[in-house]
Amino acid sequence: MTPRAADRARYDRATAHLDAPVAIVDLEAFDANADDLVRRAAGKPIRVASKSVRCRALLDRVLARPGFAGLMSFTLAESVWLARAGFEDVLLAYPSADRASFAELTSDPKLAGAITVMVDDPAQLDLVDRARERDGLEVRVCLELDTSLQLLGGRVRVGARRSPLRSPAQLAELARSVDRRPGFRLVGLMAYEGHVAGVGDAVAGSPLRSRAIRLMQAAARRELAARRAEVVRAVRAVVPDLEFVNGGGTGSVQHTAAEAAVTEIAAGSGLYVPRLFDNYTSFSGRPAALFAQPVVRRPGVGVVTVLGGGYPASGAPGADRLPVPYLPEGLRYDPQEGAGEVQTPLLGSAADDLLIGDKVWFRHAKAGELCERFEELQLVEGDRVTATVPTYRGEGRTFL
């Protein structure tokens, strides 16, 4: 029996009492992935990206482990909810225009002390001020640095379009603006190098493309390391007591941790290890989060149909955004139908061994987005479900 076949047998036994669709997290794999992130961070604390987990019980679990400290949230409403639930260090990773949540933040000392908001434009400070319902509470602020690699005088850009702040002078200027402004305190810098951390460098069947990605990423790491160090020096000249400099992501943990200017690493997807992390040469993890769909039809030889399963991930549309049939091994989509909203035909010799009611296990393309489809996660240890915990959705929270 192959290791994957053994996992399938375990998961089937653990969930035999549960009807599919069902989502699980294998806790042994989850904890092993957490240990690997800590190893790669080489002593620097890891701030957990909540959007990649979207389950408070699992956020609690990972934050209780050595090497992890603080959360990185994705909306201000989520940040407020997490802070009210007892999480004491929440960095909002994206600017917000949520006036109601800003009013709540600036009227509650507990929230103001626990949440740090992201800023890359003075207009965002104006929005906070307009939302204030009382004076006196300082809002903790983090500035975001654009990490994209720009070539040929900026005519070629590699990386996400995030912050407009790129140079040390631009960051220092906004730092001075925050420092002079009553009601705000600059405490951190963030720089997320998604073109390094979130792009696999070993694309199956494409050796030339893989080499091109590795060359691009090596150049991007060199350029960013030098620029990030200059930016940190420029901002610390304005605010010497800066609390943190955050960088990285699951795919670049060890590289970002090697930069002296960086004080903490952001990661989250590496806990679940979705399919997009199969194409990396720098690390390998264990798939921890899976979902199962039930076989409901056997249309013919070499084909079964499962209920639903069309759960595409965000990003540029493409086949790599679809879940992948994982267990049993050897199944693939029908190219004429793909992953469907209501039904999904699956082809392959493994289909002939599946019966009506059997489970087919899938891996989602991205991490936390799986939790938007399920209200509960079944936590599996060995061949048993040892706990059932709610996702954000299961707690009635859908923030985007």
PDB file of C-alpha atoms in Angstrom, residues 105-339:
ATOM      1  CA  LEU A 105     -11.624  50.428  16.809  1.00  0.00           C
ATOM      2  CA  THR A 106     -11.130  54.050  17.854  1.00  0.00           C
ATOM      3  CA  SER A 107     -13.667  53.866  20.663  1.00  0.00           C
ATOM      4  CA  ASP A 108     -12.351  50.771  22.447  1.00  0.00           C
ATOM      5  CA  PRO A 109      -8.953  50.745  24.206  1.00  0.00           C
ATOM      6  CA  LYS A 110      -8.728  46.939  23.990  1.00  0.00           C
ATOM      7  CA  LEU A 111      -9.166  46.956  20.216  1.00  0.00           C
ATOM      8  CA  ALA A 112      -6.843  49.907  19.724  1.00  0.00           C
ATOM      9  CA  GLY A 113      -4.128  48.086  21.637  1.00  0.00           C
ATOM     10  CA  ALA A 114      -4.532  44.792  19.829  1.00  0.00           C
ATOM     11  CA  ILE A 115      -4.967  45.806  16.172  1.00  0.00           C
ATOM     12  CA  THR A 116      -2.464  47.386  13.793  1.00  0.00           C
ATOM     13  CA  VAL A 117      -3.882  48.794  10.548  1.00  0.00           C
ATOM     14  CA  MET A 118      -2.164  48.932   7.168  1.00  0.00           C
ATOM     15  CA  VAL A 119      -1.504  52.272   5.480  1.00  0.00           C
ATOM     16  CA  ASP A 120       0.167  53.265   2.223  1.00  0.00           C
ATOM     17  CA  ASP A 121      -1.530  56.624   1.590  1.00  0.00           C
ATOM     18  CA  PRO A 122      -2.302  59.642   3.820  1.00  0.00           C
ATOM     19  CA  ALA A 123      -5.919  59.498   2.591  1.00  0.00           C
ATOM     20  CA  GLN A 124      -6.320  56.310   4.590  1.00  0.00           C
ATOM     21  CA  LEU A 125      -5.435  58.240   7.750  1.00  0.00           C
ATOM     22  CA  ASP A 126      -8.070  60.824   6.833  1.00  0.00           C
ATOM     23  CA  LEU A 127     -10.671  58.085   6.592  1.00  0.00           C
ATOM     24  CA  VAL A 128      -9.800  56.849  10.084  1.00  0.00           C
ATOM     25  CA  ASP A 129     -10.058  60.355  11.501  1.00  0.00           C
ATOM     26  CA  ARG A 130     -13.473  60.900   9.920  1.00  0.00           C
ATOM     27  CA  ALA A 131     -14.701  57.673  11.508  1.00  0.00           C
ATOM     28  CA  ARG A 132     -13.522  58.500  15.022  1.00  0.00           C
ATOM     29  CA  GLU A 133     -16.239  58.792  17.650  1.00  0.00           C
ATOM     30  CA  ARG A 134     -13.887  59.816  20.443  1.00  0.00           C
ATOM     31  CA  ASP A 135     -10.445  61.378  20.749  1.00  0.00           C
ATOM     32  CA  GLY A 136      -7.533  60.088  22.727  1.00  0.00           C
ATOM     33  CA  LEU A 137      -7.032  56.545  21.439  1.00  0.00           C
ATOM     34  CA  GLU A 138      -3.953  56.011  19.295  1.00  0.00           C
ATOM     35  CA  VAL A 139      -4.331  53.860  16.206  1.00  0.00           C
ATOM     36  CA  ARG A 140      -1.396  51.533  15.592  1.00  0.00           C
ATOM     37  CA  VAL A 141      -0.138  51.857  12.007  1.00  0.00           C
ATOM     38  CA  CYS A 142       1.987  49.692   9.713  1.00  0.00           C
ATOM     39  CA  LEU A 143       3.356  50.883   6.357  1.00  0.00           C
ATOM     40  CA  GLU A 144       3.514  48.557   3.361  1.00  0.00           C
ATOM     41  CA  LEU A 145       6.439  48.462   0.944  1.00  0.00           C
ATOM     42  CA  ASP A 146       5.898  47.477  -2.688  1.00  0.00           C
ATOM     43  CA  THR A 147       8.070  44.429  -3.300  1.00  0.00           C
ATOM     44  CA  SER A 148       7.597  43.968  -7.047  1.00  0.00           C
ATOM     45  CA  LEU A 149      10.620  43.484  -9.260  1.00  0.00           C
ATOM     46  CA  GLN A 150      10.733  46.223 -11.877  1.00  0.00           C
ATOM     47  CA  LEU A 151      12.944  45.950 -14.932  1.00  0.00           C
ATOM     48  CA  LEU A 152      13.705  48.113 -17.957  1.00  0.00           C
ATOM     49  CA  GLY A 153      13.001  51.337 -16.122  1.00  0.00           C
ATOM     50  CA  GLY A 154       9.712  50.065 -14.735  1.00  0.00           C
ATOM     51  CA  ARG A 155       8.300  48.959 -18.096  1.00  0.00           C
ATOM     52  CA  VAL A 156       8.356  45.341 -16.900  1.00  0.00           C
ATOM     53  CA  ARG A 157       6.825  44.528 -13.526  1.00  0.00           C
ATOM     54  CA  VAL A 158       6.865  41.159 -11.761  1.00  0.00           C
ATOM     55  CA  GLY A 159       4.731  40.955  -8.642  1.00  0.00           C
ATOM     56  CA  ALA A 160       1.360  41.946  -7.254  1.00  0.00           C
ATOM     57  CA  ARG A 161       0.060  45.490  -7.530  1.00  0.00           C
ATOM     58  CA  ARG A 162      -0.124  46.405  -3.868  1.00  0.00           C
ATOM     59  CA  SER A 163       1.434  49.442  -2.212  1.00  0.00           C
ATOM     60  CA  PRO A 164       2.416  52.586  -4.182  1.00  0.00           C
ATOM     61  CA  LEU A 165       5.347  53.020  -1.757  1.00  0.00           C
ATOM     62  CA  ARG A 166       8.570  51.753  -3.245  1.00  0.00           C
ATOM     63  CA  SER A 167      11.590  53.859  -2.355  1.00  0.00           C
ATOM     64  CA  PRO A 168      13.183  54.615   1.033  1.00  0.00           C
ATOM     65  CA  ALA A 169      12.305  58.294   0.538  1.00  0.00           C
ATOM     66  CA  GLN A 170       8.614  57.523  -0.042  1.00  0.00           C
ATOM     67  CA  LEU A 171       8.384  55.319   3.047  1.00  0.00           C
ATOM     68  CA  ALA A 172      10.254  57.853   5.193  1.00  0.00           C
ATOM     69  CA  GLU A 173       7.972  60.648   4.022  1.00  0.00           C
ATOM     70  CA  LEU A 174       4.826  58.753   5.008  1.00  0.00           C
ATOM     71  CA  ALA A 175       6.501  57.709   8.266  1.00  0.00           C
ATOM     72  CA  ARG A 176       7.025  61.377   9.115  1.00  0.00           C
ATOM     73  CA  SER A 177       3.402  62.107   8.234  1.00  0.00           C
ATOM     74  CA  VAL A 178       2.159  59.401  10.599  1.00  0.00           C
ATOM     75  CA  ASP A 179       4.615  60.393  13.319  1.00  0.00           C
ATOM     76  CA  ARG A 180       3.479  64.033  13.267  1.00  0.00           C
ATOM     77  CA  ARG A 181      -0.214  63.239  13.202  1.00  0.00           C
ATOM     78  CA  PRO A 182      -2.117  63.088  16.508  1.00  0.00           C
ATOM     79  CA  GLY A 183      -3.985  59.864  17.151  1.00  0.00           C
ATOM     80  CA  PHE A 184      -1.629  57.565  15.256  1.00  0.00           C
ATOM     81  CA  ARG A 185       1.531  55.630  16.134  1.00  0.00           C
ATOM     82  CA  LEU A 186       3.770  53.991  13.562  1.00  0.00           C
ATOM     83  CA  VAL A 187       4.796  50.569  14.849  1.00  0.00           C
ATOM     84  CA  GLY A 188       5.729  48.450  11.848  1.00  0.00           C
ATOM     85  CA  LEU A 189       6.629  47.816   8.228  1.00  0.00           C
ATOM     86  CA  MET A 190       5.366  45.025   5.997  1.00  0.00           C
ATOM     87  CA  ALA A 191       6.582  43.753   2.636  1.00  0.00           C
ATOM     88  CA  TYR A 192       4.995  40.667   1.063  1.00  0.00           C
ATOM     89  CA  GLU A 193       6.999  39.236  -1.821  1.00  0.00           C
ATOM     90  CA  GLY A 194       4.217  37.222  -3.415  1.00  0.00           C
ATOM     91  CA  HIS A 195       6.143  36.656  -6.648  1.00  0.00           C
ATOM     92  CA  VAL A 196       8.678  34.699  -4.570  1.00  0.00           C
ATOM     93  CA  ALA A 197       6.574  33.286  -1.739  1.00  0.00           C
ATOM     94  CA  GLY A 198       3.501  32.424  -3.784  1.00  0.00           C
ATOM     95  CA  VAL A 199       4.884  31.167  -7.116  1.00  0.00           C
ATOM     96  CA  GLY A 200       6.183  27.610  -7.434  1.00  0.00           C
ATOM     97  CA  ASP A 201       9.549  27.211  -9.146  1.00  0.00           C
ATOM     98  CA  ALA A 202       9.156  23.601 -10.308  1.00  0.00           C
ATOM     99  CA  VAL A 203       6.274  23.599 -12.783  1.00  0.00           C
ATOM    100  CA  ALA A 204       5.462  20.036 -13.793  1.00  0.00           C
ATOM    101  CA  GLY A 205       6.402  19.331 -17.400  1.00  0.00           C
ATOM    102  CA  SER A 206       7.897  22.808 -17.960  1.00  0.00           C
ATOM    103  CA  PRO A 207      11.632  22.751 -17.218  1.00  0.00           C
ATOM    104  CA  LEU A 208      12.381  25.941 -19.142  1.00  0.00           C
ATOM    105  CA  ARG A 209       9.612  27.870 -17.434  1.00  0.00           C
ATOM    106  CA  SER A 210      10.739  26.515 -14.070  1.00  0.00           C
ATOM    107  CA  ARG A 211      14.299  27.689 -14.696  1.00  0.00           C
ATOM    108  CA  ALA A 212      13.031  31.121 -15.754  1.00  0.00           C
ATOM    109  CA  ILE A 213      11.008  31.382 -12.531  1.00  0.00           C
ATOM    110  CA  ARG A 214      14.033  30.418 -10.421  1.00  0.00           C
ATOM    111  CA  LEU A 215      16.183  33.029 -12.150  1.00  0.00           C
ATOM    112  CA  MET A 216      13.496  35.681 -11.678  1.00  0.00           C
ATOM    113  CA  GLN A 217      13.064  34.824  -8.017  1.00  0.00           C
ATOM    114  CA  ALA A 218      16.790  34.892  -7.328  1.00  0.00           C
ATOM    115  CA  ALA A 219      17.024  38.351  -8.896  1.00  0.00           C
ATOM    116  CA  ALA A 220      13.920  39.500  -7.004  1.00  0.00           C
ATOM    117  CA  ARG A 221      15.296  38.299  -3.657  1.00  0.00           C
ATOM    118  CA  ARG A 222      18.588  40.141  -4.199  1.00  0.00           C
ATOM    119  CA  GLU A 223      16.914  43.371  -5.244  1.00  0.00           C
ATOM    120  CA  LEU A 224      14.348  43.306  -2.464  1.00  0.00           C
ATOM    121  CA  ALA A 225      16.813  42.413   0.292  1.00  0.00           C
ATOM    122  CA  ALA A 226      18.933  45.445  -0.538  1.00  0.00           C
ATOM    123  CA  ARG A 227      15.973  47.791  -0.941  1.00  0.00           C
ATOM    124  CA  ARG A 228      14.161  46.521   2.146  1.00  0.00           C
ATOM    125  CA  ALA A 229      17.278  47.132   4.261  1.00  0.00           C
ATOM    126  CA  GLU A 230      17.499  50.712   2.951  1.00  0.00           C
ATOM    127  CA  VAL A 231      13.811  51.313   3.642  1.00  0.00           C
ATOM    128  CA  VAL A 232      14.092  50.007   7.198  1.00  0.00           C
ATOM    129  CA  ARG A 233      17.057  52.284   7.865  1.00  0.00           C
ATOM    130  CA  ALA A 234      15.171  55.275   6.462  1.00  0.00           C
ATOM    131  CA  VAL A 235      12.026  54.600   8.500  1.00  0.00           C
ATOM    132  CA  ARG A 236      13.957  53.867  11.702  1.00  0.00           C
ATOM    133  CA  ALA A 237      15.640  57.238  11.285  1.00  0.00           C
ATOM    134  CA  VAL A 238      12.144  58.704  11.712  1.00  0.00           C
ATOM    135  CA  VAL A 239      10.761  56.183  14.222  1.00  0.00           C
ATOM    136  CA  PRO A 240      13.653  54.492  16.047  1.00  0.00           C
ATOM    137  CA  ASP A 241      11.407  52.324  18.228  1.00  0.00           C
ATOM    138  CA  LEU A 242       9.701  50.523  15.339  1.00  0.00           C
ATOM    139  CA  GLU A 243       8.296  47.294  16.793  1.00  0.00           C
ATOM    140  CA  PHE A 244       8.476  44.948  13.802  1.00  0.00           C
ATOM    141  CA  VAL A 245       9.429  44.479  10.166  1.00  0.00           C
ATOM    142  CA  ASN A 246       7.287  41.765   8.596  1.00  0.00           C
ATOM    143  CA  GLY A 247       8.097  39.914   5.396  1.00  0.00           C
ATOM    144  CA  GLY A 248       7.864  36.660   3.578  1.00  0.00           C
ATOM    145  CA  GLY A 249       5.254  34.009   3.009  1.00  0.00           C
ATOM    146  CA  THR A 250       5.148  30.229   3.049  1.00  0.00           C
ATOM    147  CA  GLY A 251       7.224  29.854  -0.094  1.00  0.00           C
ATOM    148  CA  SER A 252      10.020  32.212   0.961  1.00  0.00           C
ATOM    149  CA  VAL A 253      10.305  31.726   4.732  1.00  0.00           C
ATOM    150  CA  GLN A 254      13.970  30.727   4.851  1.00  0.00           C
ATOM    151  CA  HIS A 255      15.085  33.388   2.359  1.00  0.00           C
ATOM    152  CA  THR A 256      13.253  36.246   4.094  1.00  0.00           C
ATOM    153  CA  ALA A 257      14.366  35.082   7.543  1.00  0.00           C
ATOM    154  CA  ALA A 258      17.978  35.424   6.401  1.00  0.00           C
ATOM    155  CA  GLU A 259      17.567  39.207   5.996  1.00  0.00           C
ATOM    156  CA  ALA A 260      18.824  41.057   9.058  1.00  0.00           C
ATOM    157  CA  ALA A 261      16.302  43.873   8.511  1.00  0.00           C
ATOM    158  CA  VAL A 262      13.318  41.510   8.888  1.00  0.00           C
ATOM    159  CA  THR A 263      12.178  40.757  12.439  1.00  0.00           C
ATOM    160  CA  GLU A 264       9.227  38.407  11.777  1.00  0.00           C
ATOM    161  CA  ILE A 265       7.878  36.181   9.007  1.00  0.00           C
ATOM    162  CA  ALA A 266       4.298  35.860   7.749  1.00  0.00           C
ATOM    163  CA  ALA A 267       2.988  32.417   6.799  1.00  0.00           C
ATOM    164  CA  GLY A 268      -0.242  30.474   6.887  1.00  0.00           C
ATOM    165  CA  SER A 269      -0.839  28.406   3.750  1.00  0.00           C
ATOM    166  CA  GLY A 270       2.050  26.135   4.697  1.00  0.00           C
ATOM    167  CA  LEU A 271      -0.017  24.756   7.565  1.00  0.00           C
ATOM    168  CA  TYR A 272      -2.602  23.225   5.193  1.00  0.00           C
ATOM    169  CA  VAL A 273      -0.290  22.784   2.140  1.00  0.00           C
ATOM    170  CA  PRO A 274      -2.835  23.163  -0.683  1.00  0.00           C
ATOM    171  CA  ARG A 275      -2.019  21.989  -4.202  1.00  0.00           C
ATOM    172  CA  LEU A 276      -0.346  25.257  -5.264  1.00  0.00           C
ATOM    173  CA  PHE A 277       2.528  24.382  -2.939  1.00  0.00           C
ATOM    174  CA  ASP A 278       3.384  21.167  -4.759  1.00  0.00           C
ATOM    175  CA  ASN A 279       5.672  23.009  -7.174  1.00  0.00           C
ATOM    176  CA  TYR A 280       8.483  24.254  -4.919  1.00  0.00           C
ATOM    177  CA  THR A 281      12.088  23.090  -4.796  1.00  0.00           C
ATOM    178  CA  SER A 282      12.902  24.847  -1.515  1.00  0.00           C
ATOM    179  CA  PHE A 283      10.555  22.852   0.727  1.00  0.00           C
ATOM    180  CA  SER A 284       7.906  20.173   0.762  1.00  0.00           C
ATOM    181  CA  GLY A 285       4.986  19.832   3.133  1.00  0.00           C
ATOM    182  CA  ARG A 286       2.296  17.312   3.922  1.00  0.00           C
ATOM    183  CA  PRO A 287      -1.249  17.910   2.643  1.00  0.00           C
ATOM    184  CA  ALA A 288      -3.252  18.542   5.812  1.00  0.00           C
ATOM    185  CA  ALA A 289      -6.573  19.973   4.615  1.00  0.00           C
ATOM    186  CA  LEU A 290      -8.779  17.932   2.294  1.00  0.00           C
ATOM    187  CA  PHE A 291     -12.419  17.646   1.378  1.00  0.00           C
ATOM    188  CA  ALA A 292     -14.428  14.668   0.173  1.00  0.00           C
ATOM    189  CA  GLN A 293     -17.310  14.467  -2.295  1.00  0.00           C
ATOM    190  CA  PRO A 294     -19.560  11.396  -2.584  1.00  0.00           C
ATOM    191  CA  VAL A 295     -19.799   9.181  -5.636  1.00  0.00           C
ATOM    192  CA  VAL A 296     -23.403   9.459  -6.837  1.00  0.00           C
ATOM    193  CA  ARG A 297     -23.204   7.996 -10.368  1.00  0.00           C
ATOM    194  CA  ARG A 298     -21.270   5.420 -12.393  1.00  0.00           C
ATOM    195  CA  PRO A 299     -21.961   6.507 -15.988  1.00  0.00           C
ATOM    196  CA  GLY A 300     -19.697   3.912 -17.580  1.00  0.00           C
ATOM    197  CA  VAL A 301     -16.377   2.113 -17.532  1.00  0.00           C
ATOM    198  CA  GLY A 302     -13.588   4.280 -16.178  1.00  0.00           C
ATOM    199  CA  VAL A 303     -15.836   7.096 -14.983  1.00  0.00           C
ATOM    200  CA  VAL A 304     -17.666   8.071 -11.809  1.00  0.00           C
ATOM    201  CA  THR A 305     -19.554  11.224 -10.959  1.00  0.00           C
ATOM    202  CA  VAL A 306     -19.309  12.942  -7.595  1.00  0.00           C
ATOM    203  CA  LEU A 307     -21.695  15.497  -6.173  1.00  0.00           C
ATOM    204  CA  GLY A 308     -20.504  19.097  -6.564  1.00  0.00           C
ATOM    205  CA  GLY A 309     -16.824  19.896  -6.134  1.00  0.00           C
ATOM    206  CA  GLY A 310     -16.567  23.009  -8.307  1.00  0.00           C
ATOM    207  CA  TYR A 311     -14.661  25.088  -5.755  1.00  0.00           C
ATOM    208  CA  PRO A 312     -12.256  27.257  -7.786  1.00  0.00           C
ATOM    209  CA  ALA A 313      -9.687  29.376  -5.986  1.00  0.00           C
ATOM    210  CA  SER A 314      -9.110  33.102  -6.460  1.00  0.00           C
ATOM    211  CA  GLY A 315      -6.490  34.498  -8.826  1.00  0.00           C
ATOM    212  CA  ALA A 316      -5.990  34.492 -12.568  1.00  0.00           C
ATOM    213  CA  PRO A 317      -8.355  31.860 -14.039  1.00  0.00           C
ATOM    214  CA  GLY A 318      -6.719  28.612 -15.056  1.00  0.00           C
ATOM    215  CA  ALA A 319      -6.618  24.879 -14.429  1.00  0.00           C
ATOM    216  CA  ASP A 320      -4.266  25.407 -11.492  1.00  0.00           C
ATOM    217  CA  ARG A 321      -7.103  27.165  -9.625  1.00  0.00           C
ATOM    218  CA  LEU A 322      -9.226  24.021  -9.498  1.00  0.00           C
ATOM    219  CA  PRO A 323      -9.169  21.487  -6.685  1.00  0.00           C
ATOM    220  CA  VAL A 324      -7.253  18.341  -7.606  1.00  0.00           C
ATOM    221  CA  PRO A 325      -8.709  14.833  -7.216  1.00  0.00           C
ATOM    222  CA  TYR A 326      -6.241  13.319  -4.761  1.00  0.00           C
ATOM    223  CA  LEU A 327      -7.513  10.042  -3.306  1.00  0.00           C
ATOM    224  CA  PRO A 328      -7.836   7.447  -4.691  1.00  0.00           C
ATOM    225  CA  GLU A 329      -4.857   8.064  -6.929  1.00  0.00           C
ATOM    226  CA  GLY A 330      -5.311   8.137 -10.689  1.00  0.00           C
ATOM    227  CA  LEU A 331      -8.470  10.206 -11.139  1.00  0.00           C
ATOM    228  CA  ARG A 332      -8.711  13.238 -13.413  1.00  0.00           C
ATOM    229  CA  TYR A 333     -11.353  15.671 -14.645  1.00  0.00           C
ATOM    230  CA  ASP A 334     -13.302  15.200 -17.833  1.00  0.00           C
ATOM    231  CA  PRO A 335     -11.899  18.051 -19.970  1.00  0.00           C
ATOM    232  CA  GLN A 336     -15.381  18.752 -21.359  1.00  0.00           C
ATOM    233  CA  GLU A 337     -16.848  19.404 -17.898  1.00  0.00           C
ATOM    234  CA  GLY A 338     -14.096  20.088 -15.378  1.00  0.00           C
ATOM    235  CA  ALA A 339     -15.152  20.671 -11.770  1.00  0.00           C
TER     236      ALA A 339
END
